[in-house]
Short mmCIF file of C-alpha atoms and ligand atoms in Angstrom, two decimals:
data_model
loop_
_atom_site.label_atom_id
_atom_site.label_comp_id
_atom_site.label_asym_id
_atom_site.label_seq_id
_atom_site.Cartn_x
_atom_site.Cartn_y
_atom_site.Cartn_z
CA MET D 1 79.27 -128.39 89.87
CA SER D 2 76.13 -128.43 92.01
CA ASN D 3 72.97 -128.11 89.94
CA ARG D 4 71.15 -126.44 92.84
CA SER D 5 70.98 -122.80 91.72
CA VAL D 6 70.78 -120.02 94.27
CA VAL D 7 67.94 -117.79 93.14
CA THR D 8 67.99 -114.39 94.76
CA LEU D 9 64.90 -112.19 94.75
CA GLU D 10 66.71 -109.83 92.39
CA ARG D 11 67.38 -112.67 89.91
CA HIS D 12 63.74 -113.77 90.18
CA ILE D 13 62.52 -110.22 89.44
CA VAL D 14 64.83 -109.94 86.41
CA GLU D 15 63.61 -113.29 85.06
CA GLU D 16 59.98 -112.25 85.60
CA GLU D 17 60.67 -108.95 83.81
CA ARG D 18 62.18 -110.80 80.83
CA ARG D 19 58.86 -112.65 80.49
CA CYS D 20 57.01 -109.31 80.06
CA PRO D 21 58.23 -107.74 76.77
CA GLU D 22 56.50 -104.46 77.57
CA ALA D 23 58.23 -104.20 80.95
CA THR D 24 60.15 -100.96 81.39
CA GLY D 25 61.98 -101.91 84.56
CA ALA D 26 60.00 -99.45 86.68
CA PHE D 27 58.03 -102.26 88.31
CA SER D 28 61.23 -104.21 89.01
CA ASN D 29 62.71 -101.05 90.48
CA ILE D 30 59.78 -100.84 92.93
CA LEU D 31 60.28 -104.45 94.03
CA TYR D 32 64.05 -103.97 94.46
CA SER D 33 63.40 -100.91 96.63
CA ILE D 34 60.80 -102.74 98.73
CA THR D 35 63.33 -105.51 99.45
CA LEU D 36 65.89 -102.91 100.58
CA ALA D 37 63.32 -101.39 102.93
CA ALA D 38 62.41 -104.88 104.18
CA LYS D 39 66.05 -105.63 105.05
CA ILE D 40 66.38 -102.36 106.98
CA ILE D 41 63.10 -102.87 108.85
CA SER D 42 64.01 -106.49 109.60
CA ARG D 43 67.29 -105.36 111.15
CA GLU D 44 65.48 -102.92 113.44
CA VAL D 45 62.64 -105.33 114.31
CA ASN D 46 65.17 -108.00 115.24
CA LYS D 47 66.97 -105.70 117.67
CA ALA D 48 63.93 -103.79 118.90
CA GLY D 49 64.28 -105.34 122.34
CA ILE D 50 67.84 -104.05 122.64
CA VAL D 51 67.60 -100.42 121.65
CA ASP D 52 65.00 -97.97 122.82
CA ILE D 53 62.77 -98.33 119.81
CA LEU D 54 60.06 -100.23 121.64
CA GLY D 55 57.05 -98.69 123.21
CA GLY D 56 54.68 -96.05 121.95
CA THR D 57 55.53 -92.56 120.81
CA GLY D 58 52.54 -91.40 122.77
CA ASP D 59 50.98 -90.41 119.44
CA THR D 60 48.01 -92.08 117.82
CA ASN D 61 47.71 -92.75 114.07
CA VAL D 62 44.81 -92.05 111.74
CA GLN D 63 43.28 -95.31 112.98
CA GLY D 64 43.21 -93.91 116.51
CA GLU D 65 45.63 -96.64 117.54
CA ARG D 66 48.62 -96.00 119.82
CA VAL D 67 51.60 -95.71 117.50
CA GLN D 68 54.67 -97.80 118.20
CA LYS D 69 57.98 -96.18 117.31
CA LEU D 70 58.68 -99.01 114.84
CA ASP D 71 55.44 -98.21 112.95
CA LEU D 72 56.63 -94.69 112.15
CA TYR D 73 60.16 -95.89 111.51
CA ALA D 74 58.94 -98.52 109.02
CA GLU D 75 56.76 -95.99 107.20
CA ASP D 76 59.70 -93.59 106.90
CA VAL D 77 62.07 -96.32 105.65
CA ILE D 78 59.63 -97.46 102.97
CA PHE D 79 58.79 -93.91 101.88
CA ARG D 80 62.45 -92.89 101.57
CA ALA D 81 63.41 -96.14 99.82
CA LEU D 82 60.89 -95.42 97.06
CA ASP D 83 60.25 -91.66 96.86
CA HIS D 84 63.18 -91.00 94.50
CA THR D 85 62.83 -94.04 92.20
CA GLY D 86 60.81 -92.22 89.54
CA ALA D 87 58.48 -95.23 89.44
CA LEU D 88 55.69 -93.90 91.67
CA CYS D 89 53.19 -91.05 91.36
CA CYS D 90 52.11 -91.27 95.03
CA MET D 91 51.89 -93.61 98.01
CA VAL D 92 49.25 -94.59 100.61
CA SER D 93 50.25 -95.67 104.11
CA GLU D 94 48.16 -97.03 106.98
CA GLU D 95 49.96 -94.57 109.23
CA SER D 96 49.04 -91.46 107.23
CA GLU D 97 45.57 -89.98 106.82
CA ASP D 98 46.06 -88.61 103.30
CA ILE D 99 47.76 -89.72 100.10
CA LEU D 100 51.57 -89.27 100.31
CA PRO D 101 52.75 -87.21 97.30
CA ILE D 102 56.16 -87.74 95.71
CA PRO D 103 58.49 -84.84 96.75
CA LYS D 104 58.66 -82.27 93.95
CA GLU D 105 62.43 -82.72 93.52
CA PHE D 106 61.95 -86.30 92.33
CA PRO D 107 60.56 -87.62 89.00
CA LYS D 108 57.17 -89.31 89.06
CA GLY D 109 56.11 -92.59 87.50
CA LYS D 110 53.05 -94.64 86.62
CA TYR D 111 52.60 -96.77 89.75
CA ILE D 112 51.07 -96.32 93.18
CA LEU D 113 52.46 -98.07 96.28
CA ILE D 114 49.86 -98.79 98.97
CA PHE D 115 51.23 -100.26 102.19
CA ASP D 116 50.79 -101.12 105.84
CA PRO D 117 54.31 -100.46 107.10
CA LEU D 118 54.14 -102.63 110.19
CA ASP D 119 50.94 -104.63 110.69
CA GLY D 120 50.36 -106.30 114.03
CA SER D 121 52.40 -103.63 115.80
CA SER D 122 50.59 -104.26 119.09
CA ASN D 123 52.62 -107.51 119.14
CA ILE D 124 56.02 -105.80 118.89
CA ASP D 125 56.62 -105.64 122.64
CA VAL D 126 55.83 -109.32 123.14
CA ASN D 127 58.07 -110.53 120.33
CA VAL D 128 55.28 -111.99 118.20
CA SER D 129 55.75 -112.01 114.41
CA ILE D 130 54.69 -108.82 112.63
CA GLY D 131 54.68 -107.80 108.99
CA THR D 132 54.69 -105.28 106.18
CA ILE D 133 51.95 -105.57 103.54
CA PHE D 134 52.12 -103.90 100.11
CA SER D 135 49.98 -103.47 97.02
CA ILE D 136 50.96 -101.94 93.68
CA GLN D 137 48.42 -100.28 91.39
CA LYS D 138 48.91 -98.59 88.01
CA LYS D 139 48.04 -94.92 87.47
CA VAL D 140 44.72 -94.31 85.67
CA SER D 141 44.26 -90.54 86.08
CA GLU D 142 45.61 -87.77 83.83
CA GLY D 143 48.66 -85.74 84.79
CA GLU D 144 51.82 -86.85 86.60
CA ASP D 145 50.65 -86.54 90.19
CA GLY D 146 48.86 -89.46 91.83
CA THR D 147 45.23 -88.79 92.77
CA LEU D 148 42.52 -90.41 94.88
CA GLU D 149 41.18 -92.01 91.67
CA ASP D 150 44.49 -93.84 91.25
CA CYS D 151 44.35 -95.14 94.84
CA LEU D 152 40.67 -96.18 94.98
CA GLN D 153 40.87 -99.01 92.44
CA ALA D 154 39.44 -102.49 92.95
CA GLY D 155 41.86 -105.17 94.10
CA CYS D 156 41.49 -107.01 90.78
CA LYS D 157 43.42 -104.13 89.19
CA GLN D 158 46.50 -104.72 91.35
CA ILE D 159 49.73 -105.17 89.40
CA ALA D 160 51.34 -106.95 92.34
CA ALA D 161 50.90 -107.64 96.03
CA GLY D 162 53.05 -109.04 98.80
CA TYR D 163 54.09 -109.06 102.41
CA VAL D 164 57.20 -109.31 104.56
CA LEU D 165 56.93 -111.49 107.66
CA TYR D 166 59.36 -110.60 110.46
CA GLY D 167 59.26 -113.91 112.30
CA SER D 168 61.67 -116.68 113.28
CA SER D 169 63.10 -115.82 109.87
CA THR D 170 62.28 -112.86 107.66
CA MET D 171 60.31 -113.88 104.56
CA LEU D 172 59.08 -111.90 101.59
CA VAL D 173 56.11 -113.39 99.70
CA TYR D 174 54.80 -111.73 96.55
CA THR D 175 52.82 -112.23 93.39
CA SER D 176 52.75 -110.21 90.18
CA GLY D 177 50.05 -112.40 88.73
CA GLN D 178 52.43 -115.21 87.79
CA GLY D 179 51.93 -117.36 90.88
CA VAL D 180 53.09 -116.79 94.47
CA HIS D 181 56.75 -117.01 95.43
CA GLY D 182 58.39 -116.95 98.87
CA PHE D 183 61.90 -115.76 99.68
CA THR D 184 63.76 -116.14 102.96
CA LEU D 185 66.32 -113.57 104.08
CA ASP D 186 69.81 -114.93 104.66
CA PRO D 187 71.11 -112.23 107.00
CA SER D 188 74.69 -113.48 106.61
CA ILE D 189 74.71 -112.27 102.99
CA GLY D 190 71.79 -109.82 103.13
CA GLU D 191 69.94 -111.57 100.32
CA PHE D 192 66.38 -112.87 100.01
CA LEU D 193 66.74 -116.40 98.55
CA LEU D 194 63.94 -118.28 96.78
CA SER D 195 62.73 -120.79 99.37
CA HIS D 196 59.06 -121.34 98.41
CA PRO D 197 58.63 -121.25 94.61
CA ASN D 198 55.08 -121.41 93.18
CA LEU D 199 53.24 -121.55 96.50
CA VAL D 200 49.83 -123.24 96.24
CA MET D 201 47.42 -123.76 99.13
CA PRO D 202 47.32 -127.52 99.90
CA ASP D 203 44.26 -129.50 98.88
CA PRO D 204 42.85 -131.08 100.98
CA PRO D 205 43.51 -128.17 103.32
CA SER D 206 44.48 -128.28 106.95
CA ARG D 207 41.26 -128.21 108.98
CA THR D 208 42.24 -125.03 110.80
CA TYR D 209 40.26 -121.88 111.49
CA SER D 210 41.73 -118.62 112.73
CA ILE D 211 39.50 -116.03 114.42
CA ASN D 212 39.27 -114.00 117.65
CA GLU D 213 36.51 -115.98 119.39
CA ALA D 214 36.12 -113.39 122.16
CA TYR D 215 33.82 -111.48 119.82
CA TYR D 216 31.35 -114.41 119.43
CA PRO D 217 28.50 -112.56 121.21
CA ARG D 218 28.80 -109.69 118.71
CA TRP D 219 28.60 -111.83 115.57
CA SER D 220 25.59 -112.36 113.30
CA PRO D 221 23.49 -115.55 113.66
CA GLY D 222 25.03 -116.85 110.41
CA GLN D 223 28.57 -116.31 111.72
CA GLN D 224 27.67 -118.00 114.99
CA ARG D 225 26.23 -121.00 113.12
CA LEU D 226 29.41 -121.16 111.02
CA MET D 227 31.41 -121.43 114.25
CA GLN D 228 29.14 -124.24 115.46
CA ARG D 229 29.87 -126.08 112.22
CA LEU D 230 33.64 -125.54 112.46
CA LYS D 231 33.58 -126.77 116.05
CA GLY D 232 31.67 -129.92 115.05
CA LEU D 233 28.77 -128.91 117.32
CA ASP D 234 26.04 -129.17 114.67
CA GLY D 235 26.84 -132.79 113.92
CA LYS D 236 27.40 -132.09 110.21
CA GLU D 237 31.21 -132.28 110.06
CA ALA D 238 32.94 -135.68 110.08
CA GLU D 239 35.71 -134.15 112.16
CA SER D 240 36.05 -130.76 113.83
CA TYR D 241 38.70 -128.17 113.07
CA SER D 242 41.61 -126.97 115.15
CA SER D 243 42.00 -123.32 116.11
CA ARG D 244 45.07 -121.16 115.60
CA TYR D 245 45.06 -117.40 116.23
CA ILE D 246 48.19 -115.24 116.54
CA GLY D 247 46.48 -111.86 116.32
CA SER D 248 48.89 -110.68 113.63
CA LEU D 249 47.33 -110.76 110.16
CA VAL D 250 50.55 -111.42 108.25
CA ALA D 251 51.46 -114.36 110.52
CA ASP D 252 47.94 -115.81 110.54
CA PHE D 253 47.64 -115.46 106.77
CA HIS D 254 51.12 -116.90 106.11
CA ARG D 255 50.19 -120.06 108.03
CA THR D 256 46.90 -120.26 106.11
CA LEU D 257 48.75 -119.87 102.78
CA LEU D 258 51.19 -122.68 103.60
CA LYS D 259 48.79 -125.09 105.37
CA GLY D 260 45.31 -124.17 104.14
CA GLY D 261 42.31 -123.49 106.36
CA ILE D 262 40.55 -120.15 106.87
CA PHE D 263 41.32 -116.84 108.54
CA MET D 264 38.29 -114.75 109.46
CA TYR D 265 37.81 -111.24 110.76
CA PRO D 266 34.01 -110.82 110.55
CA ALA D 267 31.83 -107.77 110.86
CA ASP D 268 30.26 -107.51 114.30
CA SER D 269 27.75 -105.35 116.19
CA LYS D 270 30.52 -102.93 117.25
CA SER D 271 32.42 -102.92 113.93
CA PRO D 272 29.85 -103.29 111.11
CA ASN D 273 32.66 -103.35 108.52
CA GLY D 274 35.07 -105.41 110.60
CA LYS D 275 38.51 -104.11 111.62
CA LEU D 276 40.85 -104.86 108.71
CA ARG D 277 41.55 -102.38 105.92
CA LEU D 278 40.62 -103.08 102.30
CA LEU D 279 43.38 -101.25 100.41
CA TYR D 280 46.50 -102.35 102.29
CA GLU D 281 45.46 -105.49 104.16
CA ALA D 282 42.56 -107.43 102.61
CA ALA D 283 43.12 -106.67 98.89
CA PRO D 284 46.83 -107.57 98.71
CA MET D 285 46.26 -110.73 100.77
CA ALA D 286 43.29 -111.59 98.53
CA MET D 287 45.44 -111.36 95.37
CA ILE D 288 48.00 -113.67 96.95
CA SER D 289 45.31 -116.10 98.15
CA GLU D 290 43.66 -116.35 94.72
CA GLN D 291 47.01 -116.68 92.96
CA ALA D 292 47.73 -119.61 95.30
CA GLY D 293 44.41 -121.29 94.44
CA GLY D 294 42.55 -119.96 97.49
CA GLY D 295 39.72 -117.50 97.92
CA ALA D 296 38.98 -114.21 99.70
CA SER D 297 35.59 -112.70 100.48
CA ASN D 298 33.91 -110.11 102.68
CA GLY D 299 31.37 -112.84 103.45
CA ARG D 300 29.27 -112.15 100.36
CA THR D 301 31.48 -110.64 97.65
CA ARG D 302 34.94 -111.46 96.31
CA ILE D 303 37.38 -109.02 98.00
CA LEU D 304 39.07 -108.28 94.65
CA GLU D 305 35.78 -106.97 93.21
CA LEU D 306 35.20 -104.41 95.98
CA VAL D 307 35.69 -100.82 94.75
CA PRO D 308 36.97 -98.72 97.69
CA GLU D 309 35.38 -95.37 98.55
CA ASP D 310 37.99 -94.34 101.12
CA ILE D 311 41.70 -95.16 101.37
CA HIS D 312 41.27 -96.40 104.97
CA GLN D 313 38.02 -98.27 104.37
CA ARG D 314 37.47 -101.36 106.51
CA THR D 315 36.08 -104.73 105.33
CA PRO D 316 35.14 -108.05 106.86
CA LEU D 317 37.62 -110.72 105.66
CA TYR D 318 37.27 -114.45 105.03
CA ILE D 319 40.44 -115.75 103.36
CA GLY D 320 42.04 -119.15 102.76
CA SER D 321 41.12 -122.45 101.14
CA ALA D 322 38.47 -121.76 98.50
CA GLY D 323 36.08 -124.50 99.63
CA ILE D 324 36.06 -123.28 103.25
CA VAL D 325 35.62 -119.63 102.19
CA GLU D 326 32.65 -120.72 100.06
CA MET D 327 31.19 -122.61 103.03
CA ALA D 328 31.53 -119.46 105.15
CA GLU D 329 29.71 -117.41 102.48
CA GLY D 330 26.89 -119.96 102.60
CA PHE D 331 26.38 -119.38 106.33
CA LEU D 332 26.68 -115.59 106.00
CA SER D 333 24.06 -115.56 103.22
CA GLU D 334 21.55 -116.86 105.80
CA ASP D 335 21.78 -113.43 107.45
CA ASP D 336 20.37 -111.70 104.35
P1 LIG P 423 42.11 -108.37 117.34
C1 LIG P 423 46.79 -106.29 114.49
O1 LIG P 423 46.52 -105.21 115.36
C2 LIG P 423 45.65 -106.37 113.47
O2 LIG P 423 45.53 -105.17 112.78
C3 LIG P 423 45.88 -107.53 112.52
O3 LIG P 423 47.22 -107.76 112.25
C4 LIG P 423 45.24 -108.69 113.26
O4 LIG P 423 44.76 -109.70 112.39
C5 LIG P 423 44.08 -108.01 114.00
O5 LIG P 423 44.45 -106.65 114.17
C6 LIG P 423 43.84 -108.62 115.35
O6 LIG P 423 42.71 -107.94 115.90
O7 LIG P 423 40.80 -107.63 117.42
O8 LIG P 423 41.90 -109.88 117.28
O9 LIG P 423 43.14 -107.98 118.35
#
């Protein structure tokens, strides 16, 4: 008998739940439902070029960005996979301006699901990897309905965080505070199988930085000096870095998680808080990064300590190998 066990995501969730005596199964139920939604979205993403699901709806979302049909489809799939579970009291989606209440015909629970249904959607039409990002918080307000107070919690309060990467294979990576674990979808059996247990960012890290350099003229002097250092132009680095930029956060972060290095989306003169969203992009990725031994900062403060004031609040993001994130903070502090 082979001793190589096949660990499905469902088995992994059950085993994690057994380790938490107070677990009620509601949290596991959320994760199961997210994996179902991920399989459905993966199927559509992988055939997007075949059926007429590409291209914009002509609408724009709350971000003012042209909405791709798959964006709306992914939001609907996730909402309907979880609205009836009885585990959630509300949801927050990048595609919707306000909190999404649980329909009155369904029971409500003690968790909040905060998600970006399909990040990087501008890459859909050119077949570049895109992703779903999710964050789970626990209800803190009175009453059964989720409120803004429940959604505007600091990232350090997250119960769990994860993402699905729709790439050359579909992967689901998540943490519930017990390390980071990666699962790869085997479409032939429709199961996510444990492929990357206990992910830890490599040390020493890959000397790779990931940033959209077109914005260089708009960056602060500290950010520009950081780029000089990373390029080996200030004579301080023994060897320079290499550059990798996909323009899809989930893909750029996934590479950083597996290889090390740093992903940066700084503030600039046009976007004083950067472009990326705190609740459903930076905070979940920051929990994963720290659980994998990395770091995540807005250039001055740990992302997980930031208390949001708005569900669509933006933040600058420096995330990856802890030592490189700390070096970036050193350069940014020169701007103060
Ligand atoms: P830019 C994709 O649109 C996204 O929201 C993230 O996935 C990605 O990291 C970023 O924007 C890319 O932004 O300004 O480089 O095109």
